[in-house]
PDB file of C-alpha atoms in Angstrom:
ATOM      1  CA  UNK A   1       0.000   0.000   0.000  1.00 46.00           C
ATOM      2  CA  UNK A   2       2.806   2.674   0.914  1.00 46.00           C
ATOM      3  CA  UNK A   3       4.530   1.307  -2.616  1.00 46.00           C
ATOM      4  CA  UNK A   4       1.505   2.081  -4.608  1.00 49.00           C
ATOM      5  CA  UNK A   5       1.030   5.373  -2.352  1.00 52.00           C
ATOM      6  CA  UNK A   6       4.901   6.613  -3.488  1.00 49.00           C
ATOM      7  CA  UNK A   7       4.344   5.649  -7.042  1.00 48.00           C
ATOM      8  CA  UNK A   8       0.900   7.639  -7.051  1.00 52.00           C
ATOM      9  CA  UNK A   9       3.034  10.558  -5.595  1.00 51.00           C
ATOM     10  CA  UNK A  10       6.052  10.392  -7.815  1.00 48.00           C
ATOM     11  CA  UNK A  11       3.306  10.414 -10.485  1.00 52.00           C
ATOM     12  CA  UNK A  12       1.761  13.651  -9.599  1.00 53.00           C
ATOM     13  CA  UNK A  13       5.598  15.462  -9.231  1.00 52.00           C
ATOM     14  CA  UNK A  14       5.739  14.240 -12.914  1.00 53.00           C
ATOM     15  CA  UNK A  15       2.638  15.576 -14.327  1.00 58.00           C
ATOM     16  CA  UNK A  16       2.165  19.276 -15.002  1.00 58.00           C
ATOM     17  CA  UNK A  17      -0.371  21.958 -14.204  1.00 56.00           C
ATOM     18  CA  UNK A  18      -2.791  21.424 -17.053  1.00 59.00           C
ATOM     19  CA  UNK A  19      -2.522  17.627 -16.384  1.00 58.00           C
ATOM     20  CA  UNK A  20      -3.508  18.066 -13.225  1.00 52.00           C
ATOM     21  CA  UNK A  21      -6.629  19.994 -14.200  1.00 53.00           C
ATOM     22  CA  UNK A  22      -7.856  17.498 -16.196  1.00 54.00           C
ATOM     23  CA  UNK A  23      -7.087  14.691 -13.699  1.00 52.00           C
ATOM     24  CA  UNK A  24      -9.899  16.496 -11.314  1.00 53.00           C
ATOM     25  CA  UNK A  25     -12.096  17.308 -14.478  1.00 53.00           C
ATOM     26  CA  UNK A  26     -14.436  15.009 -15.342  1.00 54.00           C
ATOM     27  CA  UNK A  27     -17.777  13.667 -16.463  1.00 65.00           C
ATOM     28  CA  UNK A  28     -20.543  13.485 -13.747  1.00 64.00           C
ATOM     29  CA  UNK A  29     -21.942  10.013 -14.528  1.00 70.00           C
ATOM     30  CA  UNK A  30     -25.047   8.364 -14.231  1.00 77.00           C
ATOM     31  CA  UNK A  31     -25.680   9.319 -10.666  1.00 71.00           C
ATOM     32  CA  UNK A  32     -24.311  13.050 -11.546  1.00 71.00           C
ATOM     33  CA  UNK A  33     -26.529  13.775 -14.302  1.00 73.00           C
ATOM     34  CA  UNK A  34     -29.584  12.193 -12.475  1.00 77.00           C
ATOM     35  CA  UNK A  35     -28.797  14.852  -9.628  1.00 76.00           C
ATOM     36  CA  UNK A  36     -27.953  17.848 -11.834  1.00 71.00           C
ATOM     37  CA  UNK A  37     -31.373  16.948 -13.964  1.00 77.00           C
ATOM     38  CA  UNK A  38     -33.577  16.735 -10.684  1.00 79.00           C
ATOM     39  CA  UNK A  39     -31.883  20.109  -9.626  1.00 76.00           C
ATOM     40  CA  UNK A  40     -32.576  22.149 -12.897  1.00 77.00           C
ATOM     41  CA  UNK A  41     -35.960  20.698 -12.918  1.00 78.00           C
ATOM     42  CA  UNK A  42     -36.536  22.004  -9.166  1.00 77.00           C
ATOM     43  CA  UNK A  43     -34.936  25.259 -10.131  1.00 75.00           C
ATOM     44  CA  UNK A  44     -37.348  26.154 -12.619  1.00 76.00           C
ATOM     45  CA  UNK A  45     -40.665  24.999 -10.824  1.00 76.00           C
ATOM     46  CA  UNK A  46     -39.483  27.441  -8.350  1.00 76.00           C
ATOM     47  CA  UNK A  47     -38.256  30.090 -10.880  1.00 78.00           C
ATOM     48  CA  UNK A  48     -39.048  33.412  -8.917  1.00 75.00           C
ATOM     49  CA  UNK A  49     -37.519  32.399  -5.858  1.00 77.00           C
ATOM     50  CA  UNK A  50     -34.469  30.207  -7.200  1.00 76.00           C
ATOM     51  CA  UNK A  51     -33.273  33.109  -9.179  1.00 78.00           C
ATOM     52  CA  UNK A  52     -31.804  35.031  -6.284  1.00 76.00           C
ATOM     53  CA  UNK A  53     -29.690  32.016  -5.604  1.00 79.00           C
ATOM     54  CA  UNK A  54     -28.716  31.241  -9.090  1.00 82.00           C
ATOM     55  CA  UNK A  55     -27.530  34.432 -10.105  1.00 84.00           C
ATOM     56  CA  UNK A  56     -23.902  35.509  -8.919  1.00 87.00           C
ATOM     57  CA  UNK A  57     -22.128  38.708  -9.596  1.00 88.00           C
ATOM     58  CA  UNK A  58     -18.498  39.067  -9.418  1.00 89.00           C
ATOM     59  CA  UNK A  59     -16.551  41.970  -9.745  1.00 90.00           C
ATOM     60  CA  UNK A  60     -13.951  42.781 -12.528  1.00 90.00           C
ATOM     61  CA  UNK A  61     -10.452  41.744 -10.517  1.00 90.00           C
ATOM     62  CA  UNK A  62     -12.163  38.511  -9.160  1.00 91.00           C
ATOM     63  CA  UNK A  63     -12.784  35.066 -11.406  1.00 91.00           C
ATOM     64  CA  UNK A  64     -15.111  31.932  -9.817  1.00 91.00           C
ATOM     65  CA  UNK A  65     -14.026  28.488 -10.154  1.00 90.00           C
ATOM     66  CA  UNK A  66     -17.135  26.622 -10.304  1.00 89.00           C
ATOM     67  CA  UNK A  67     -17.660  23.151  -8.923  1.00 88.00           C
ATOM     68  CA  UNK A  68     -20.626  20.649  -9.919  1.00 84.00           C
ATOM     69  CA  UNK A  69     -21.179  17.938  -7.341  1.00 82.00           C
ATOM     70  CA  UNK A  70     -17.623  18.341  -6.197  1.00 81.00           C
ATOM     71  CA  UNK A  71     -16.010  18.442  -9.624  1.00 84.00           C
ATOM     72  CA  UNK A  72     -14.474  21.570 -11.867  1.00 84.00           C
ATOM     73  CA  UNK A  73     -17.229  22.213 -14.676  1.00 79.00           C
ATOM     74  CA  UNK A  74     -14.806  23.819 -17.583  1.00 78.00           C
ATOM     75  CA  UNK A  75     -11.103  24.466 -18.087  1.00 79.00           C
ATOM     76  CA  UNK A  76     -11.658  28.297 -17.888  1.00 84.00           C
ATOM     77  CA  UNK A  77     -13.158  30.335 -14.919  1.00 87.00           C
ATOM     78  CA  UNK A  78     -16.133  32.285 -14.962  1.00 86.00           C
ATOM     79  CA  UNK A  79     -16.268  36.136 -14.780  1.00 81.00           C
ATOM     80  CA  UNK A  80     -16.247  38.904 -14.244  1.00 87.00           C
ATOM     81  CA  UNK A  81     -19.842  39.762 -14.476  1.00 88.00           C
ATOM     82  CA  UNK A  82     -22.825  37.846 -14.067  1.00 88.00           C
ATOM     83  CA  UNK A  83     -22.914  34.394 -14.335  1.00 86.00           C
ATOM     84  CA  UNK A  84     -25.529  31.487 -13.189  1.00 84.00           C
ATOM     85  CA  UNK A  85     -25.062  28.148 -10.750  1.00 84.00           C
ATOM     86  CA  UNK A  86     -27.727  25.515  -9.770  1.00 82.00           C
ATOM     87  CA  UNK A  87     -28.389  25.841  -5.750  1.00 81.00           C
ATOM     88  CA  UNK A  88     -27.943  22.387  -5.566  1.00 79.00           C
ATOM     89  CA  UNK A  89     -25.478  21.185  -6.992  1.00 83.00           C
ATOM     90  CA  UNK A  90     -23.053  23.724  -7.881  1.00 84.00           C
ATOM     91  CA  UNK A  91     -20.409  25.951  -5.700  1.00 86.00           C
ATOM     92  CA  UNK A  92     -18.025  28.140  -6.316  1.00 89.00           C
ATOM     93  CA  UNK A  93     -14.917  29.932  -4.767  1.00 90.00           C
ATOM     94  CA  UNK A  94     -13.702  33.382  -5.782  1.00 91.00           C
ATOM     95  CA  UNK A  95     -10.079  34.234  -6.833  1.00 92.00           C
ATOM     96  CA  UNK A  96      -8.611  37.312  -6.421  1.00 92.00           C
ATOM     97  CA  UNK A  97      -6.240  37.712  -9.820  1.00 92.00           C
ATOM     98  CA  UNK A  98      -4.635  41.384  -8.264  1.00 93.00           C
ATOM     99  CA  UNK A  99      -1.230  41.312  -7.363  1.00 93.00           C
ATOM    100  CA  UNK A 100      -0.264  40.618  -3.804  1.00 92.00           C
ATOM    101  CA  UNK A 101       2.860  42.121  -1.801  1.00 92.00           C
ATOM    102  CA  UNK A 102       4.186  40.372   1.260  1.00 92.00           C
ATOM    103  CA  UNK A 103       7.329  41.035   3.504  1.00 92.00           C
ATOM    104  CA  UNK A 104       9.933  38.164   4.090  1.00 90.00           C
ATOM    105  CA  UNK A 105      10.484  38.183   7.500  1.00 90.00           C
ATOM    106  CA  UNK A 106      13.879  38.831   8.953  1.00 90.00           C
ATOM    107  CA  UNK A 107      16.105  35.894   8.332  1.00 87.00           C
ATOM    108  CA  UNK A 108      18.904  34.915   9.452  1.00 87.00           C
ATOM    109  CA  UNK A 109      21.323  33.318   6.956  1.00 87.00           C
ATOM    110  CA  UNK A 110      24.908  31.409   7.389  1.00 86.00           C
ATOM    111  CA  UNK A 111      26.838  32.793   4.185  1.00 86.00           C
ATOM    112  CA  UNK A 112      29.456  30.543   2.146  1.00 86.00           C
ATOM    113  CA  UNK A 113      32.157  32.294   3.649  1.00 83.00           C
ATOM    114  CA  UNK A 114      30.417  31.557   7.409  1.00 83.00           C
ATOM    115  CA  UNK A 115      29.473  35.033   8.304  1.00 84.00           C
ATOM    116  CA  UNK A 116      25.624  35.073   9.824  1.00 86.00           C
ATOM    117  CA  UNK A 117      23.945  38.012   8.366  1.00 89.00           C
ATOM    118  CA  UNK A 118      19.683  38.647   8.688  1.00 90.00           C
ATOM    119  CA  UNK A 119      18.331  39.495   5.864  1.00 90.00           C
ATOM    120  CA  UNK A 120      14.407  40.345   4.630  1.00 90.00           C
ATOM    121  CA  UNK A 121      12.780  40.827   1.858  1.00 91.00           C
ATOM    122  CA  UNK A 122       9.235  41.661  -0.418  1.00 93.00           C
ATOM    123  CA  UNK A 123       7.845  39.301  -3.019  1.00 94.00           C
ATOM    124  CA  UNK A 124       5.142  40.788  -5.372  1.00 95.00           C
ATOM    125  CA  UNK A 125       2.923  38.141  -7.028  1.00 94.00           C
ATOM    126  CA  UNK A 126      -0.904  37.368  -8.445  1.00 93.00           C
ATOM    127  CA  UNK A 127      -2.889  34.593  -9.361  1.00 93.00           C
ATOM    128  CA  UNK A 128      -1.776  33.696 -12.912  1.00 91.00           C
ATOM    129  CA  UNK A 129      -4.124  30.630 -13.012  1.00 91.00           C
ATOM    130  CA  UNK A 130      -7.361  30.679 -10.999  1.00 91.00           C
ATOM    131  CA  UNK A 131      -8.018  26.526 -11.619  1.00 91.00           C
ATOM    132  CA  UNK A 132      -4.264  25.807 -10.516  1.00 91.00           C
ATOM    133  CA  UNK A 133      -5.036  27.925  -8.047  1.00 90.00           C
ATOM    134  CA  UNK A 134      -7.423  26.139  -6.407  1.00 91.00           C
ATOM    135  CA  UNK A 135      -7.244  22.563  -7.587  1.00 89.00           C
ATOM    136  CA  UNK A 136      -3.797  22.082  -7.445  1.00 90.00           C
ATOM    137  CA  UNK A 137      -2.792  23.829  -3.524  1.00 90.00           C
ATOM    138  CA  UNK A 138      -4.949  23.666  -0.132  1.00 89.00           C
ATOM    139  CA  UNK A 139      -3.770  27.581   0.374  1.00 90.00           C
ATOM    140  CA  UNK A 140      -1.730  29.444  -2.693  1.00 90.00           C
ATOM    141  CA  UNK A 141      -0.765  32.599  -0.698  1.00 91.00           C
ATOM    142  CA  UNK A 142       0.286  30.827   2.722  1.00 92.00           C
ATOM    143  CA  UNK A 143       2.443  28.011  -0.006  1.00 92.00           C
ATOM    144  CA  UNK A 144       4.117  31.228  -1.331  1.00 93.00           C
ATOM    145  CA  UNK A 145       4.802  33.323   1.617  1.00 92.00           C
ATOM    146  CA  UNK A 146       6.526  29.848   2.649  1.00 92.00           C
ATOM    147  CA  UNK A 147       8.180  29.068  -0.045  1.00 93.00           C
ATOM    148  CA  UNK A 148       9.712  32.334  -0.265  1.00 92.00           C
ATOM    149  CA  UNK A 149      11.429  32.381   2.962  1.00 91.00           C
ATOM    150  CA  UNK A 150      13.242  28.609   2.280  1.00 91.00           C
ATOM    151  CA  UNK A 151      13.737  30.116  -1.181  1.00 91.00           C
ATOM    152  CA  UNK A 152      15.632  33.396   0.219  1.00 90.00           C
ATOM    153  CA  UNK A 153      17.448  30.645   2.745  1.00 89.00           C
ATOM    154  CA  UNK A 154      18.660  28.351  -0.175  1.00 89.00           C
ATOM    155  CA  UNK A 155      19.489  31.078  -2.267  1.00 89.00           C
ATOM    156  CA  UNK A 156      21.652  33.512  -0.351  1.00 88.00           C
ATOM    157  CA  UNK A 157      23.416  30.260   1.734  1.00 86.00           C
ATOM    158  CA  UNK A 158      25.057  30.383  -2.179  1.00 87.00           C
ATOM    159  CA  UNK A 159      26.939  33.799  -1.872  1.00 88.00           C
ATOM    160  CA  UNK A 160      29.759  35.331   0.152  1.00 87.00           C
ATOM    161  CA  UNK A 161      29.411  38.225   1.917  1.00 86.00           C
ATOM    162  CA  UNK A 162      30.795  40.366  -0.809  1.00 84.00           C
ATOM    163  CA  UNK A 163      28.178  39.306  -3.188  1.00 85.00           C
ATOM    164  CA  UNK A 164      25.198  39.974  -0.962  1.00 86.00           C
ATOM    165  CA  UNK A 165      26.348  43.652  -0.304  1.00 84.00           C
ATOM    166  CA  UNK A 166      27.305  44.789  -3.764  1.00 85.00           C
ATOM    167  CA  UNK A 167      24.912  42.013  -6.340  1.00 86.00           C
ATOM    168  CA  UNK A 168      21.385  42.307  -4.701  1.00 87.00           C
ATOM    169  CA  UNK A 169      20.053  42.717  -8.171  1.00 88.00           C
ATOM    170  CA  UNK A 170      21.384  39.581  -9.508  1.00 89.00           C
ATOM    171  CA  UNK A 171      20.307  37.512  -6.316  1.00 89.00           C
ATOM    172  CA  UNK A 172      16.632  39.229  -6.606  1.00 90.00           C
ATOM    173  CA  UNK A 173      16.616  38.047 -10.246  1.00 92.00           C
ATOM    174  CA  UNK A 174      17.670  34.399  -9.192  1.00 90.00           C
ATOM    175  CA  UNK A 175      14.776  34.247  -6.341  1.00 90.00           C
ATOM    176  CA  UNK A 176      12.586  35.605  -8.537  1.00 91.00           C
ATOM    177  CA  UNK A 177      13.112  32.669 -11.200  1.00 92.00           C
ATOM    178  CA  UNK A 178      13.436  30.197  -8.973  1.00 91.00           C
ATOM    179  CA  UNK A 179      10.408  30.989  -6.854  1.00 92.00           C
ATOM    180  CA  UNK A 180       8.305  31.579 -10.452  1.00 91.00           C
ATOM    181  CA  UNK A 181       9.245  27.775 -11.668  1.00 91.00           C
ATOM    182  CA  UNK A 182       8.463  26.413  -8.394  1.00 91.00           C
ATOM    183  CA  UNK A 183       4.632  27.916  -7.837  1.00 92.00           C
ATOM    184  CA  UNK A 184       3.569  27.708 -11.833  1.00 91.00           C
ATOM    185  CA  UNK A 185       1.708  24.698 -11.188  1.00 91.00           C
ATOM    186  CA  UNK A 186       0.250  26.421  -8.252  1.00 92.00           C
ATOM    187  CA  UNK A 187      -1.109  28.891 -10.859  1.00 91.00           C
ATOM    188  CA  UNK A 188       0.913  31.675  -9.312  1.00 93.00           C
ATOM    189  CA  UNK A 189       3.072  34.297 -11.279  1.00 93.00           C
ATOM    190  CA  UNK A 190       5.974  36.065  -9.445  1.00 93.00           C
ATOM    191  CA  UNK A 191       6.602  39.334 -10.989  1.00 91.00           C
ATOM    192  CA  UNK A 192       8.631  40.568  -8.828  1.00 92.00           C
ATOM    193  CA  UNK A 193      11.322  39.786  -5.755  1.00 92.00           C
ATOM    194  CA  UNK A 194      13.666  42.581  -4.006  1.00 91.00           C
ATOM    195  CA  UNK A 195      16.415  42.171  -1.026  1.00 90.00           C
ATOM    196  CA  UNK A 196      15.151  45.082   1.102  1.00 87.00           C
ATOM    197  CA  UNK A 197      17.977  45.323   3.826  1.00 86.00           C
ATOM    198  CA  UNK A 198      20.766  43.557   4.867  1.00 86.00           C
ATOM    199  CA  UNK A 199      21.709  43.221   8.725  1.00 86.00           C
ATOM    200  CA  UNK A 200      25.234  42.766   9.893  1.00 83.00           C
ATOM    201  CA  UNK A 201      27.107  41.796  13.236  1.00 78.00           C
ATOM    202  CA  UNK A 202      28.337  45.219  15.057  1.00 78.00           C
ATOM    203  CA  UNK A 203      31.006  43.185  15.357  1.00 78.00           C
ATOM    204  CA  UNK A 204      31.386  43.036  11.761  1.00 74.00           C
ATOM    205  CA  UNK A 205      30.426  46.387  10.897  1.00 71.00           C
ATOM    206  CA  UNK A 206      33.338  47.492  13.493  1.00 80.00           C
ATOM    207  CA  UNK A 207      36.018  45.823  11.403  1.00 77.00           C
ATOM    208  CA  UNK A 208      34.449  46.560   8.565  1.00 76.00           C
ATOM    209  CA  UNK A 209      34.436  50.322   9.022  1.00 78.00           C
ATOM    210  CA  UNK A 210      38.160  49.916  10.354  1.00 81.00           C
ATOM    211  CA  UNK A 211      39.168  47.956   7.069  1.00 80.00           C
ATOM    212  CA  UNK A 212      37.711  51.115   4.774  1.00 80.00           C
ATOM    213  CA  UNK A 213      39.219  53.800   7.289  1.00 83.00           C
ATOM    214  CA  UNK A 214      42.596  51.837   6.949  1.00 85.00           C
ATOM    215  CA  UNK A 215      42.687  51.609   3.299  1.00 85.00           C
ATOM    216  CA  UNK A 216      41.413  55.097   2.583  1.00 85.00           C
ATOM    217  CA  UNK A 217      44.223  56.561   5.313  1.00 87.00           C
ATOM    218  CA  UNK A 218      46.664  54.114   2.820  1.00 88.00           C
ATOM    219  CA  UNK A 219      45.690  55.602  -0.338  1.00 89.00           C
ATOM    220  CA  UNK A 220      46.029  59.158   1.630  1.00 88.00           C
ATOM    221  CA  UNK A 221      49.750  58.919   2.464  1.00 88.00           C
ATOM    222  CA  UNK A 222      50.374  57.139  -1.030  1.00 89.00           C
ATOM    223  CA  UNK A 223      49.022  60.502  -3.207  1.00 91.00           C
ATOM    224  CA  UNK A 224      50.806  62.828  -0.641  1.00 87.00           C
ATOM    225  CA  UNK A 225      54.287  60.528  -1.184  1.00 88.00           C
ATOM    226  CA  UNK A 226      53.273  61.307  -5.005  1.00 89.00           C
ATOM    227  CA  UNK A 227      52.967  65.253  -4.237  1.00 88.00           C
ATOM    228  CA  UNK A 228      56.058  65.248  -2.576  1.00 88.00           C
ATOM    229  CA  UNK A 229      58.196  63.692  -5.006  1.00 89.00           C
ATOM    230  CA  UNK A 230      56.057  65.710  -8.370  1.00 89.00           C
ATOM    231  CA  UNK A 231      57.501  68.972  -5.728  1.00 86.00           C
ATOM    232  CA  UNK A 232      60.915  67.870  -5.299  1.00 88.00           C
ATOM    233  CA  UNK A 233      61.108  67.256  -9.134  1.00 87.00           C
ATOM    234  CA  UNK A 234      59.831  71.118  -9.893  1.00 85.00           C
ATOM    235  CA  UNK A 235      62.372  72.418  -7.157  1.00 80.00           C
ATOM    236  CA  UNK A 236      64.934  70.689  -9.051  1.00 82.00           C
ATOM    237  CA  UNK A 237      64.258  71.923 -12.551  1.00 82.00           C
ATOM    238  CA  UNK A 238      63.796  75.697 -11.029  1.00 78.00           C
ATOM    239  CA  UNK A 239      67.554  75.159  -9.317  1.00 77.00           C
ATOM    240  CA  UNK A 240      68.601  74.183 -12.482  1.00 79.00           C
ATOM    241  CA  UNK A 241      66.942  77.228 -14.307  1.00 76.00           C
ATOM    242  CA  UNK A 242      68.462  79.722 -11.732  1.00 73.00           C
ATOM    243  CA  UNK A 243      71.939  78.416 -11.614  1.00 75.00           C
ATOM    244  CA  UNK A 244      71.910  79.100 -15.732  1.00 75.00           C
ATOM    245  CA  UNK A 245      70.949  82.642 -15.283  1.00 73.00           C
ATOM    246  CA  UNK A 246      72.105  84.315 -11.977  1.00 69.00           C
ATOM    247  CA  UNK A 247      69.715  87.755 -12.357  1.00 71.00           C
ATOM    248  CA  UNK A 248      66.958  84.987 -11.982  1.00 72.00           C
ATOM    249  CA  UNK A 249      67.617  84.620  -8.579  1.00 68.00           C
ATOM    250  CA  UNK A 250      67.326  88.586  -8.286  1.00 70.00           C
ATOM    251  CA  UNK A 251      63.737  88.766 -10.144  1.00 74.00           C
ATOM    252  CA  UNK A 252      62.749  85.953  -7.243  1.00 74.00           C
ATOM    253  CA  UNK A 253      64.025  87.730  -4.395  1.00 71.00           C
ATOM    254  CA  UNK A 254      61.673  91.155  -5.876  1.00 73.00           C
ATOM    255  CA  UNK A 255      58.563  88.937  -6.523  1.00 76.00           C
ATOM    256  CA  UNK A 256      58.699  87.304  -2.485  1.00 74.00           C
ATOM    257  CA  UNK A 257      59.177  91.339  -1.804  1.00 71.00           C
ATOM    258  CA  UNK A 258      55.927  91.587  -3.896  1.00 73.00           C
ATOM    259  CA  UNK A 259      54.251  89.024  -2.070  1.00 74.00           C
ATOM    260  CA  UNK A 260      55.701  90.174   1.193  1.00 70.00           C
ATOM    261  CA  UNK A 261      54.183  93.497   0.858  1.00 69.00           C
ATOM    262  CA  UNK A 262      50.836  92.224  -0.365  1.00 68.00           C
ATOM    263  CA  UNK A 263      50.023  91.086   2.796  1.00 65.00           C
ATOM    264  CA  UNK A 264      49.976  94.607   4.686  1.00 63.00           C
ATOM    265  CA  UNK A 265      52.720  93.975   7.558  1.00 63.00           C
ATOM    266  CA  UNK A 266      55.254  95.441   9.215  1.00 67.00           C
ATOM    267  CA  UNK A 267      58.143  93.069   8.108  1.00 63.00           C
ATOM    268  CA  UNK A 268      60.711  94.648   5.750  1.00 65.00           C
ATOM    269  CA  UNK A 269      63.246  92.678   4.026  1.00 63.00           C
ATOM    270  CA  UNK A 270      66.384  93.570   2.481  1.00 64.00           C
ATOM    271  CA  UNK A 271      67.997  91.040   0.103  1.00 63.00           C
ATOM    272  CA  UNK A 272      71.673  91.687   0.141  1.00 65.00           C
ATOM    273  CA  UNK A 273      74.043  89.710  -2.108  1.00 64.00           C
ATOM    274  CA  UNK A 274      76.603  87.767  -0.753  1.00 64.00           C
ATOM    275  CA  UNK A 275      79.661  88.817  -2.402  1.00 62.00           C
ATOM    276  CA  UNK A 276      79.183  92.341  -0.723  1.00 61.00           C
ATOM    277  CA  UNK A 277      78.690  90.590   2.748  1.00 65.00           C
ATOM    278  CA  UNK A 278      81.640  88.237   2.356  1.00 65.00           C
ATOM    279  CA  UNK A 279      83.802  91.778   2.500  1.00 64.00           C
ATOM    280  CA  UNK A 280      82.879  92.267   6.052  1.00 66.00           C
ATOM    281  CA  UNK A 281      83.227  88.852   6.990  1.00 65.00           C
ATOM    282  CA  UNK A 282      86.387  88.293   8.445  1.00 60.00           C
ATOM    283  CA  UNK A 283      88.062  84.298   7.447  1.00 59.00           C
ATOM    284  CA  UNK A 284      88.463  82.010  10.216  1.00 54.00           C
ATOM    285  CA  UNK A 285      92.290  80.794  10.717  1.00 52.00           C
TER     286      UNK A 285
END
């Protein structure tokens, strides 16, 4: 019995959404169509008063999957608008086809390069099949919402650290497929998936913040190194300049006097040349 039970099992994984529609699609039989007879016969000896129960309305956004005598009547639902049911033998369940937005709750997630980060997320989706919808799952919104969260699990257990900070597009794209193949024979489309924050250890974020404050203060003393020697360069090509032409070093000393006086002070500066001081300057013996 639990043989036959796994093979019956193994055969529904195999079998695909409109399969599975037709499997629970059927004709009524003997019994069936005695019932649904007697029913439409009742309904219209008792026209004014059965027409208030046969008549449905259902509104643009909405479709009904209609059963008869616990069975789907057609391949497409009805609506929207006005449609008609027998009392007694037919029932119906509405489907909401607008899309619905939920938020992953926060969780938390052992990355490939064993860092534990929390992470949560939205997941916008609709009913893309109303029959799936219903034949095919008990409850199609709590299956998603579920399947989500071991979807953003499996998914993100995948990636370093690195890769969930700076490729959040590229691991909402891979949810988003993954989660789309797994509910279409739920009747459920996935439009859209999004990583909405990221949670780290402080821990983490300490050494992180250290690491970048490290590496800029690296790069810092690596352009200044670069300043210095681009300076010592010029010095060296204007010492060359003013040892060629000595009244060069007489034009600098009366542009510093320019600059000197600019600044409105009281400092005065006289530039004497050092072959006039060096007759006052007595040699040592």
């Amino acid at each position: 019995m639990e043989m036959e039970d796994q093979m019956e099992s193994q055969k529904r994984r195999g079998m695909s959404k409109d399969d599975l529609i037709s499997e629970r699609t059927g004709s009524l039989g003997c019994v069936g169509w005695t019932i649904f007879i007697l029913s439409g016969i009742f309904s219209a000896l008792l026209f004014p008063f059965t027409i208030w129960f046969c008549l449905k309305i259902i509104q643009e956004y909405e479709r009904a999957v209609i059963f008869r005598l616990g069975r789907i009547t057609d391949r497409k639902a009805k609506g929207p608008g006005i449609f008609f049911i027998l009392p007694c033998t037919d029932s119906f369940v509405k489907v909401d086809l607008r899309t619905v937005s939920f938020d992953i709750p926060p969780q938390e997630i052992l990355t490939k390069d064993s860092v534990t980060v929390c992470v949560d997320g939205v997941v916008y989706f609709r009913v893309n099949d109303p029959i799936a919808s219903v034949a095919n799952v008990a409850n199609a919104d709590f299956s998603t919402r579920l399947l989500a969260q071991t979807t953003l699990r499996n998914v993100l257990g995948t990636k370093n650290l690195a890769e969930l900070l700076s490729d959040r597009e590229g691991i909402a794209h891979s949810m988003q497929s993954t989660l789309d193949e797994a509910t279409d024979n739920w009747g459920i489309k996935v439009e859209r998936v999004e990583i909405k924050d990221v949670k780290l250890p402080h821990q983490m974020q300490r050494a992180m913040a250290a690491e970048a404050e490290a590496a800029r203060e690296a790069r810092a003393k690596v352009i200044a190194a670069e300043g210095e020697m681009n300076a010592s360069r010029a010095l060296k090509e204007a010492s060359l300049v003013i040892a060629e032409s000595p009244s060069a070093l007489q034009l600098r000393y009366l542009q510093t006097l320019n600059t000197i006086a600019a600044e409105k002070n009281s400092t005065i500066i006289f530039p004497l040349p050092m072959d006039v001081i060096s007759h006052f300057i007595k040699p040592v013996k």
